[in-house]
Structure formats: C-alpha cells, structure tokens
Amino acid sequence: ISMREGGDIIALGKQLDKVTARIDAQLPVGVKMERVANQPRAVADSVHDFVKSLTEAVVIVLGVSLLSLGFRTGVVVAISIPVVLAITFLFMHLFDIGLHKISLGALILALGLLVDDAIIAVEMMATKMEQGWERMRAASFAYTSTAMPMLSGTLVTAAGFLPIATAASTVGEYTRSLFEVTVIALLTSWIAAVLFVPFIGYYLLPDFSRLSGKTSLLVRVLAKLAPRLTVRMIERSHSTHAEAAIYSTPFYQRFRTAVSWCVAHRWLVISATLLSFAASIWGFRYVPQQFFPDSIRPELLVDLRLQQGSSFAAVDQSVKRLEAYLAKQEGIENYVAYIGTGSPRFYLPLDQQLPQANFAQFVILPKDLATREVLRKRLIALFQNDFAELRASINRLENGPPVGFPVLYRVSGPDHTQIQRIADEIARVMRANPALANVQKDADEASKVVRIHIDTEKARIAGLSRQDVQTFMATALNGGTVTQFREGIETIDVNLRGLRKDIGMAWLSEMNIPNGSGRGVVLSQIATLEYGFEPGLLWRRNRLPTVSVRANLYGTEQPSEVVKQLAPQIARIEQALPLGYHLAVGGAVEESAKGSKSVVAGVPLFILAVLTILMLQLQNFSRVTMVVLTAPLGMIGVTLALLVFAQPFGFVAMLGTIALSGMIMRNSVILIDQIVQDETAGVPRGQAIVEATVRRFRPIMLTAAAAILAMIPLSRSAFFGPMAVAVMGGLAVATLLTLLFLPALYAAWYRTPSARLSG
C-alpha cells in the first residue's frame, strides 16, 4: 500500500489500522494478516524524536537568552522564536516542504541561527537605553545601525547552504530541504529582528532614563525652559558615563587588555593562527571518513545468494532452514522472505535487487535497536559456521542513496575470461584484509548447459530445418502460448510445454519432433547432445564486460579506511592491467565522491554570492578579503571536535562545514562594520579596532553560544550527530578567532602604528 502524492503518512497509518481490523475480523480461521513494514509507525517515531530534540533546542536557546540578556531583554528574544517558527512552517507549507528527517534536522540547525539577529538587535537597543537614550530613539537606532550588516550576515550564512541546493545528484535531492528550510528560517528571522523585535522591545525593555531626587527635579525644570538643550545634555551625559560604566567592568577590562595585546603582537597572533590551521589540515587525515551512517530503523535485511544456476527449489530449502532458525529467536516481531527477487521498496533508500533464480531476501523486524544488534551478531556468526551452500549479507537499512556493498571494485575489459582472472586477484587481496567479510564476485560461477549440435543434412532428410528444431525445443522446455482463456474481463494465456519430471540428457535425446509426416523424428537421430558450462551472468558497464568484487563490513571500520589500506596492493594490480582494461573503486567511496563532486560544483556560485554580498555591504576590497580569510578558520575546530568525540566526517558533516563558513563570515562582517563606523565617527583606527571588538563581544558570543548549545540535542542523532559536532567545534574556535585574530589581521592589514593603539 503506497501513499498518494501530498498525503500524510501518519494519517494513512491510522486509516489502515481501521481497515485492517475490519479485514482481520472477516478472515477465515487459520489465515491472518501481518504488517511486514510499518512506515507510518517509523515516521511517527522519527518525528517524535526530532520534535523532542527541537523542543530541547528551543529551551536551550531560551535559557541562553534569558540568562545572558536579563529577563525582559531575554523575553523579547523568546517571543521572536515562536513567531519565526510559525512563519517558517507557513512557508514550508506553501513550498510543499514536508516534515521529515532532513527538514526537522534543518529546523534544529536553523534554531540556533534564527535568534542571532534578534539578539543583536535587542542587545543594541538595550545598550543604548542603558546609556540613557529615549525608547523610540534606541529602537530606531537598533534598526538603522544593525539592519544592513545583519542582512548581509544573514545572506552570507544562507549562501553557505547554496552548494546543497545546486547539487545535481541523488544526495543533493536527498538533502535539499536542508537548504530550503534553513534559508526560509534565516530570512524570516532577519525580518523579525528589524521590525518585530524593536517594536516588542519598545514596550518590554526596562527604562534606564529615569532619574531620581534633585537631579530628576532639575531635569524637569530645565525641560520646561529649554527642552531640546536638556535632552541633548542628558543624552550626552548618559551616553558617555553609561557606556564607560558598561564596558569598564573588570571582565571587559581584561578582555580589552587581551585584544590590545593581540593587536600589538599582531604577527605572532597571525602566525599562531596559520600554524593552527595548517595543523588542522594535517590532522584531518586522521578523521574517519563516511558517506552516510546506517539508519536507526530496526529492520535487518538478509540477502541469500546461491550458486549461479541454482533452482527455486534449492533456494527455497535454504530459506526454510533460516526460517526455522529465526522462529527460535526472541525479540522478533515478524519476518518475511522473498524468493527469486528482493523486497518491494518499503523504504526510500532501499538497495533493490533484480530478479534472480538463485537469490532470496529476508526482511526481519526486531522489536528495538538493541535486539537488532544482538540478532545481527548472531546471524553473522551463524553464516560463518553454517549454510555452506550460500553467501549471506546481513545489512542494516541505509541512510542516503543506496550503496549496497560498502567496499567494491569493478574490473572492465573486452575479454570476460581475462577480467575474471583480474577479479580473482583483487578478491585474494580483499580476503587478506581482516576488516572485510563475505568477499564475492557478482558474476562468478558458470552455469551448466546442454549443447545440441544439429546435423543439418540429417535434419533436411527428415524434413526439418534448424529453425523447426529450435522452435520445438523452445516450446517443449519453456512453453509457448497456444490459445487464450477468457474469465470475466480477464484474458489468460494457455501455454503448452513438455513434462519436466525427469529432465536430463536421456529425456532430451528421446524427444520426438514432429515433421509433418505424422510419425515425427527422435532428436538423437538428427543431433548430438553434450554437457558444458557458460557464464551464468554477464554484466556490462559502458558497453564493456564488467565483473565487480565486493565485500561487507561488519566491524566499526569505515569503507574509506579499508580502501586506503588496500590501495597499495590494488595499485600494483592496476599497473599490470593489459591495454583496454580498467579498474575502478565503487561502493560507498564512489557514491561519496559523486555526492561531494556535485556539492563542490556549487561552491563557485557560493563564492560569487558571498563576494557580491560583502562588496555591497563593505564596499572595500581589503575588508572583503579579510572577511573571506576568516571563513576557513573553522576547520581548526572541526578537526579538533571530530577527533576528540571520535565522530566520522560524512556527507552531512561536509554540508555543515560548508555552511559553517557562512556563519563565521557573518560575525566577521558585523565586527568589521562596527570598526568602520567608529573610524567614520572620528575614532583613531587603533582605538576603533579595540573598542569595536569590546562592544561587539557580547552579541557575537551570545549568538555563537545560542547556535552551539542548540546543536546539543542534534548531536545525539546518528544521522546529524557528526554535522552537529563539526559545527559546534568549528563555530566555537572561529568565534574566539574572530574576536582575537581578526583585530590583529585588521591592524596588520592597514599597518596601524603600535603607538596609536591606546587611543
């Protein structure tokens, strides 16, 4: 049963429960209906887990806002979260983006980013009100001073997801909603930050402009005599003293000293940063590489392959033996076997199998993940010691585009015998690696055949041609349609073929072939028969005969690691290949390369979009270059975090790392824009570098903390966990470098004299 386009799978499941209950009540005794795969339940469980993670992320972001900004200021940010999420859901509905694993993960990822603009706007407004500014002026200043830098930063962050949108591959299609949902949430959050947040802040932020005692009385008297002069005096006084008070606490004094030291020792800071970046690139080769992790759905797939040419009856016997074993195991809800073919596509990334007489596939549904892993280990051990007549593969369901065997090599060439010999060499190398199991070729055993050599002269004397003999043999062995039977509106073919009780050389040789004389001719009178062998299966790739050598991985090793281990021996085999023969790596490594290539193809568009946005905002090549130079620095934290938490760098983590560069440049844009504003206001460059960094410290740290902490629920996900860890580590280190390395780079770029640093 499949869902129609635009339907709700969970609603479908509820309707199916009602229908199946009604059908069960009408079934005869001894007949029952079992659900082999339950997609509605799987989706409901997945959505429940992600909604739980989303709720945890919302609570974390609210906690960061309330604890760091104060109650009233934090409430302004807190109110913006449901507003932005509601508008995001509306646009998801309008653009037909459903709730599924990728879109829900994108919502959690975006949650840590969508409060950034709100935090920056409300923090600016609150700071100005602390300095004594009137509410309306503080609200409008928050808009006029931060709207465009925030828009540029938001667009740069959104541009970081562009390579996902342009990826022309199956993995791009699989993860495209990551781009769609994140961009919708980011743009919505900017609109809320520049329009909604100042409006709410006008009513909710505390009023710091009230004066007390005699000062208040004096102000009221002066306000009546000279209102404009009084307002200017109060604002100037509050602006000077309040700002000095805000940024003169012991913490800010220590931070100002640290920034001043970095600017004074700029070349040391720049050199240390570059060395750290080089070390991260060198250390990245020790990070395990991965395509997509296995699914957390409980199903197990068991593929059984017998020798080429095996009959359905032989496969059926092996299936019954395995069914008898599974019937004794505890914790299995149900299992189903498909003989001669694979399971229907009950799961989108399912690696579907072609119909083959020597093949069978089990879909086993354990009660939970723990039971799945226990059963998987038992089955691996079972097939190592039993079922010698077949090769078995025990696989979890995959995430992402289907791969099948994770480690695979393909040999192509003009001669099938030669490529079989080369494939045997590769198989020997693979079997020597302890990480690989169940090494096999996709075209190995030859099939038995009976060759009929017709004596043309004898056949002609008997009144038969070669075509007559071929037609009769095809009808006798395979059958031929002789008439049709109509039953209602159905038309059924009636086939004629010979009996198959004792098929063998004697039976074939005694077949009586009609020749039109009414007596017929025995086949042995006009032909000789002999046994022989021929390739049971021939594969072609790019019109060349091809044999694949493949293997399973049952341990913790990643396919890329094993391929690296085999690389020297495989390279020697490849160098010895005759002219016209080719050797290629397949499996997870090939699919990962395809996905990465499709994403990398979109990087030039990402760079063009970023440079355009930065030039429009900063209007200076030097400043744009400085912002771009900070983008790769996140790799320091990415490598460190992945190594410390032993997480693989997979395709989803790669997408997060590309998007991370946009997040880093966002903070750089805001800081450089503040330095430029201070320089324009007449502040000496050295002092502007230090003081702008001090003033931007709180919003930059708060937005980074919100984004990092919101990733914590996502880090527990098997699918999004590596991406969350990479973004958390990269953003943490990059934020620190933005506040220390970027001021040093700015001072070095413009050759700011050390004597002017004190301002």
mmCIF file with all atom_site columns, N, CA and C in Angstrom, residues 77-91 107 110-111 113-115 118 181-182 184-193 196-197:
data_model
loop_
_atom_site.group_PDB
_atom_site.id
_atom_site.type_symbol
_atom_site.label_atom_id
_atom_site.label_alt_id
_atom_site.label_comp_id
_atom_site.label_asym_id
_atom_site.label_entity_id
_atom_site.label_seq_id
_atom_site.pdbx_PDB_ins_code
_atom_site.Cartn_x
_atom_site.Cartn_y
_atom_site.Cartn_z
_atom_site.occupancy
_atom_site.B_iso_or_equiv
_atom_site.pdbx_formal_charge
_atom_site.auth_seq_id
_atom_site.auth_comp_id
_atom_site.auth_asym_id
_atom_site.auth_atom_id
_atom_site.pdbx_PDB_model_num
ATOM 1   N N  . VAL A 1 77  ? 13.625 38.249 22.937 1.00 0.00 ? 77  VAL A N  1
ATOM 2   C CA . VAL A 1 77  ? 14.161 37.223 22.040 1.00 0.00 ? 77  VAL A CA 1
ATOM 3   C C  . VAL A 1 77  ? 13.281 35.978 22.078 1.00 0.00 ? 77  VAL A C  1
ATOM 4   N N  . ALA A 1 78  ? 12.804 35.624 23.279 1.00 0.00 ? 78  ALA A N  1
ATOM 5   C CA . ALA A 1 78  ? 11.984 34.422 23.423 1.00 0.00 ? 78  ALA A CA 1
ATOM 6   C C  . ALA A 1 78  ? 10.695 34.532 22.621 1.00 0.00 ? 78  ALA A C  1
ATOM 7   N N  . ILE A 1 79  ? 10.102 35.726 22.610 1.00 0.00 ? 79  ILE A N  1
ATOM 8   C CA . ILE A 1 79  ? 8.856  35.909 21.866 1.00 0.00 ? 79  ILE A CA 1
ATOM 9   C C  . ILE A 1 79  ? 9.092  35.763 20.361 1.00 0.00 ? 79  ILE A C  1
ATOM 10  N N  . SER A 1 80  ? 10.274 36.168 19.900 1.00 0.00 ? 80  SER A N  1
ATOM 11  C CA . SER A 1 80  ? 10.545 36.107 18.455 1.00 0.00 ? 80  SER A CA 1
ATOM 12  C C  . SER A 1 80  ? 10.668 34.678 17.951 1.00 0.00 ? 80  SER A C  1
ATOM 13  N N  . ILE A 1 81  ? 11.032 33.721 18.839 1.00 0.00 ? 81  ILE A N  1
ATOM 14  C CA . ILE A 1 81  ? 11.249 32.336 18.393 1.00 0.00 ? 81  ILE A CA 1
ATOM 15  C C  . ILE A 1 81  ? 9.968  31.708 17.850 1.00 0.00 ? 81  ILE A C  1
ATOM 16  N N  . PRO A 1 82  ? 8.856  31.666 18.624 1.00 0.00 ? 82  PRO A N  1
ATOM 17  C CA . PRO A 1 82  ? 7.639  31.065 18.040 1.00 0.00 ? 82  PRO A CA 1
ATOM 18  C C  . PRO A 1 82  ? 7.113  31.827 16.831 1.00 0.00 ? 82  PRO A C  1
ATOM 19  N N  . VAL A 1 83  ? 7.334  33.156 16.799 1.00 0.00 ? 83  VAL A N  1
ATOM 20  C CA . VAL A 1 83  ? 6.890  33.934 15.640 1.00 0.00 ? 83  VAL A CA 1
ATOM 21  C C  . VAL A 1 83  ? 7.629  33.480 14.385 1.00 0.00 ? 83  VAL A C  1
ATOM 22  N N  . VAL A 1 84  ? 8.951  33.369 14.488 1.00 0.00 ? 84  VAL A N  1
ATOM 23  C CA . VAL A 1 84  ? 9.754  32.963 13.330 1.00 0.00 ? 84  VAL A CA 1
ATOM 24  C C  . VAL A 1 84  ? 9.430  31.518 12.935 1.00 0.00 ? 84  VAL A C  1
ATOM 25  N N  . LEU A 1 85  ? 9.288  30.634 13.925 1.00 0.00 ? 85  LEU A N  1
ATOM 26  C CA . LEU A 1 85  ? 8.965  29.245 13.605 1.00 0.00 ? 85  LEU A CA 1
ATOM 27  C C  . LEU A 1 85  ? 7.601  29.133 12.932 1.00 0.00 ? 85  LEU A C  1
ATOM 28  N N  . ALA A 1 86  ? 6.625  29.901 13.406 1.00 0.00 ? 86  ALA A N  1
ATOM 29  C CA . ALA A 1 86  ? 5.289  29.852 12.807 1.00 0.00 ? 86  ALA A CA 1
ATOM 30  C C  . ALA A 1 86  ? 5.327  30.298 11.344 1.00 0.00 ? 86  ALA A C  1
ATOM 31  N N  . ILE A 1 87  ? 6.043  31.394 11.083 1.00 0.00 ? 87  ILE A N  1
ATOM 32  C CA . ILE A 1 87  ? 6.145  31.878 9.698  1.00 0.00 ? 87  ILE A CA 1
ATOM 33  C C  . ILE A 1 87  ? 6.920  30.872 8.840  1.00 0.00 ? 87  ILE A C  1
ATOM 34  N N  . THR A 1 88  ? 7.951  30.245 9.426  1.00 0.00 ? 88  THR A N  1
ATOM 35  C CA . THR A 1 88  ? 8.718  29.232 8.694  1.00 0.00 ? 88  THR A CA 1
ATOM 36  C C  . THR A 1 88  ? 7.833  28.054 8.314  1.00 0.00 ? 88  THR A C  1
ATOM 37  N N  . PHE A 1 89  ? 7.006  27.589 9.262  1.00 0.00 ? 89  PHE A N  1
ATOM 38  C CA . PHE A 1 89  ? 6.080  26.495 8.958  1.00 0.00 ? 89  PHE A CA 1
ATOM 39  C C  . PHE A 1 89  ? 5.098  26.889 7.855  1.00 0.00 ? 89  PHE A C  1
ATOM 40  N N  . LEU A 1 90  ? 4.670  28.139 7.872  1.00 0.00 ? 90  LEU A N  1
ATOM 41  C CA . LEU A 1 90  ? 3.744  28.614 6.837  1.00 0.00 ? 90  LEU A CA 1
ATOM 42  C C  . LEU A 1 90  ? 4.394  28.526 5.453  1.00 0.00 ? 90  LEU A C  1
ATOM 43  N N  . PHE A 1 91  ? 5.629  29.014 5.349  1.00 0.00 ? 91  PHE A N  1
ATOM 44  C CA . PHE A 1 91  ? 6.308  28.964 4.054  1.00 0.00 ? 91  PHE A CA 1
ATOM 45  C C  . PHE A 1 91  ? 6.650  27.527 3.660  1.00 0.00 ? 91  PHE A C  1
ATOM 46  N N  . LEU A 1 107 ? 15.446 22.410 10.864 1.00 0.00 ? 107 LEU A N  1
ATOM 47  C CA . LEU A 1 107 ? 14.811 23.325 11.819 1.00 0.00 ? 107 LEU A CA 1
ATOM 48  C C  . LEU A 1 107 ? 15.648 23.464 13.090 1.00 0.00 ? 107 LEU A C  1
ATOM 49  N N  . ALA A 1 110 ? 18.665 25.479 12.187 1.00 0.00 ? 110 ALA A N  1
ATOM 50  C CA . ALA A 1 110 ? 18.321 26.889 11.996 1.00 0.00 ? 110 ALA A CA 1
ATOM 51  C C  . ALA A 1 110 ? 17.953 27.570 13.297 1.00 0.00 ? 110 ALA A C  1
ATOM 52  N N  . LEU A 1 111 ? 17.482 26.786 14.277 1.00 0.00 ? 111 LEU A N  1
ATOM 53  C CA . LEU A 1 111 ? 17.026 27.390 15.530 1.00 0.00 ? 111 LEU A CA 1
ATOM 54  C C  . LEU A 1 111 ? 18.144 28.153 16.227 1.00 0.00 ? 111 LEU A C  1
ATOM 55  N N  . LEU A 1 113 ? 20.477 29.633 14.775 1.00 0.00 ? 113 LEU A N  1
ATOM 56  C CA . LEU A 1 113 ? 20.865 30.769 13.946 1.00 0.00 ? 113 LEU A CA 1
ATOM 57  C C  . LEU A 1 113 ? 19.789 31.840 13.879 1.00 0.00 ? 113 LEU A C  1
ATOM 58  N N  . LEU A 1 114 ? 18.509 31.422 13.994 1.00 0.00 ? 114 LEU A N  1
ATOM 59  C CA . LEU A 1 114 ? 17.447 32.394 13.786 1.00 0.00 ? 114 LEU A CA 1
ATOM 60  C C  . LEU A 1 114 ? 17.326 33.407 14.924 1.00 0.00 ? 114 LEU A C  1
ATOM 61  N N  . VAL A 1 115 ? 17.932 33.122 16.090 1.00 0.00 ? 115 VAL A N  1
ATOM 62  C CA . VAL A 1 115 ? 17.890 34.097 17.180 1.00 0.00 ? 115 VAL A CA 1
ATOM 63  C C  . VAL A 1 115 ? 19.062 35.074 17.102 1.00 0.00 ? 115 VAL A C  1
ATOM 64  N N  . ALA A 1 118 ? 17.923 38.594 16.234 1.00 0.00 ? 118 ALA A N  1
ATOM 65  C CA . ALA A 1 118 ? 17.116 39.131 17.334 1.00 0.00 ? 118 ALA A CA 1
ATOM 66  C C  . ALA A 1 118 ? 18.000 39.529 18.519 1.00 0.00 ? 118 ALA A C  1
ATOM 67  N N  . VAL A 1 181 ? 14.775 24.892 4.182  1.00 0.00 ? 181 VAL A N  1
ATOM 68  C CA . VAL A 1 181 ? 14.246 25.246 5.500  1.00 0.00 ? 181 VAL A CA 1
ATOM 69  C C  . VAL A 1 181 ? 15.145 26.261 6.193  1.00 0.00 ? 181 VAL A C  1
ATOM 70  N N  . THR A 1 182 ? 16.455 26.068 6.108  1.00 0.00 ? 182 THR A N  1
ATOM 71  C CA . THR A 1 182 ? 17.379 26.977 6.794  1.00 0.00 ? 182 THR A CA 1
ATOM 72  C C  . THR A 1 182 ? 17.298 28.384 6.217  1.00 0.00 ? 182 THR A C  1
ATOM 73  N N  . ILE A 1 184 ? 14.770 29.787 4.596  1.00 0.00 ? 184 ILE A N  1
ATOM 74  C CA . ILE A 1 184 ? 13.480 30.381 4.977  1.00 0.00 ? 184 ILE A CA 1
ATOM 75  C C  . ILE A 1 184 ? 13.529 30.901 6.408  1.00 0.00 ? 184 ILE A C  1
ATOM 76  N N  . ALA A 1 185 ? 14.063 30.093 7.322  1.00 0.00 ? 185 ALA A N  1
ATOM 77  C CA . ALA A 1 185 ? 14.130 30.493 8.728  1.00 0.00 ? 185 ALA A CA 1
ATOM 78  C C  . ALA A 1 185 ? 15.047 31.701 8.919  1.00 0.00 ? 185 ALA A C  1
ATOM 79  N N  . LEU A 1 186 ? 16.187 31.734 8.223  1.00 0.00 ? 186 LEU A N  1
ATOM 80  C CA . LEU A 1 186 ? 17.131 32.843 8.389  1.00 0.00 ? 186 LEU A CA 1
ATOM 81  C C  . LEU A 1 186 ? 16.543 34.153 7.872  1.00 0.00 ? 186 LEU A C  1
ATOM 82  N N  . LEU A 1 187 ? 15.944 34.131 6.695  1.00 0.00 ? 187 LEU A N  1
ATOM 83  C CA . LEU A 1 187 ? 15.370 35.362 6.143  1.00 0.00 ? 187 LEU A CA 1
ATOM 84  C C  . LEU A 1 187 ? 14.187 35.839 6.993  1.00 0.00 ? 187 LEU A C  1
ATOM 85  N N  . THR A 1 188 ? 13.399 34.910 7.472  1.00 0.00 ? 188 THR A N  1
ATOM 86  C CA . THR A 1 188 ? 12.286 35.279 8.352  1.00 0.00 ? 188 THR A CA 1
ATOM 87  C C  . THR A 1 188 ? 12.795 35.879 9.651  1.00 0.00 ? 188 THR A C  1
ATOM 88  N N  . SER A 1 189 ? 13.882 35.315 10.178 1.00 0.00 ? 189 SER A N  1
ATOM 89  C CA . SER A 1 189 ? 14.426 35.834 11.439 1.00 0.00 ? 189 SER A CA 1
ATOM 90  C C  . SER A 1 189 ? 14.963 37.252 11.273 1.00 0.00 ? 189 SER A C  1
ATOM 91  N N  . TRP A 1 190 ? 15.517 37.559 10.089 1.00 0.00 ? 190 TRP A N  1
ATOM 92  C CA . TRP A 1 190 ? 16.010 38.930 9.875  1.00 0.00 ? 190 TRP A CA 1
ATOM 93  C C  . TRP A 1 190 ? 14.843 39.923 9.845  1.00 0.00 ? 190 TRP A C  1
ATOM 94  N N  . ILE A 1 191 ? 13.779 39.572 9.142  1.00 0.00 ? 191 ILE A N  1
ATOM 95  C CA . ILE A 1 191 ? 12.610 40.463 9.102  1.00 0.00 ? 191 ILE A CA 1
ATOM 96  C C  . ILE A 1 191 ? 12.055 40.667 10.506 1.00 0.00 ? 191 ILE A C  1
ATOM 97  N N  . ALA A 1 192 ? 11.992 39.603 11.286 1.00 0.00 ? 192 ALA A N  1
ATOM 98  C CA . ALA A 1 192 ? 11.501 39.728 12.660 1.00 0.00 ? 192 ALA A CA 1
ATOM 99  C C  . ALA A 1 192 ? 12.438 40.588 13.503 1.00 0.00 ? 192 ALA A C  1
ATOM 100 N N  . ALA A 1 193 ? 13.742 40.483 13.265 1.00 0.00 ? 193 ALA A N  1
ATOM 101 C CA . ALA A 1 193 ? 14.709 41.226 14.073 1.00 0.00 ? 193 ALA A CA 1
ATOM 102 C C  . ALA A 1 193 ? 14.647 42.729 13.809 1.00 0.00 ? 193 ALA A C  1
ATOM 103 N N  . PHE A 1 196 ? 9.978  43.381 14.133 1.00 0.00 ? 196 PHE A N  1
ATOM 104 C CA . PHE A 1 196 ? 9.211  42.887 15.269 1.00 0.00 ? 196 PHE A CA 1
ATOM 105 C C  . PHE A 1 196 ? 9.935  43.125 16.593 1.00 0.00 ? 196 PHE A C  1
ATOM 106 N N  . VAL A 1 197 ? 11.235 42.845 16.644 1.00 0.00 ? 197 VAL A N  1
ATOM 107 C CA . VAL A 1 197 ? 11.983 42.958 17.903 1.00 0.00 ? 197 VAL A CA 1
ATOM 108 C C  . VAL A 1 197 ? 12.026 44.395 18.430 1.00 0.00 ? 197 VAL A C  1
#
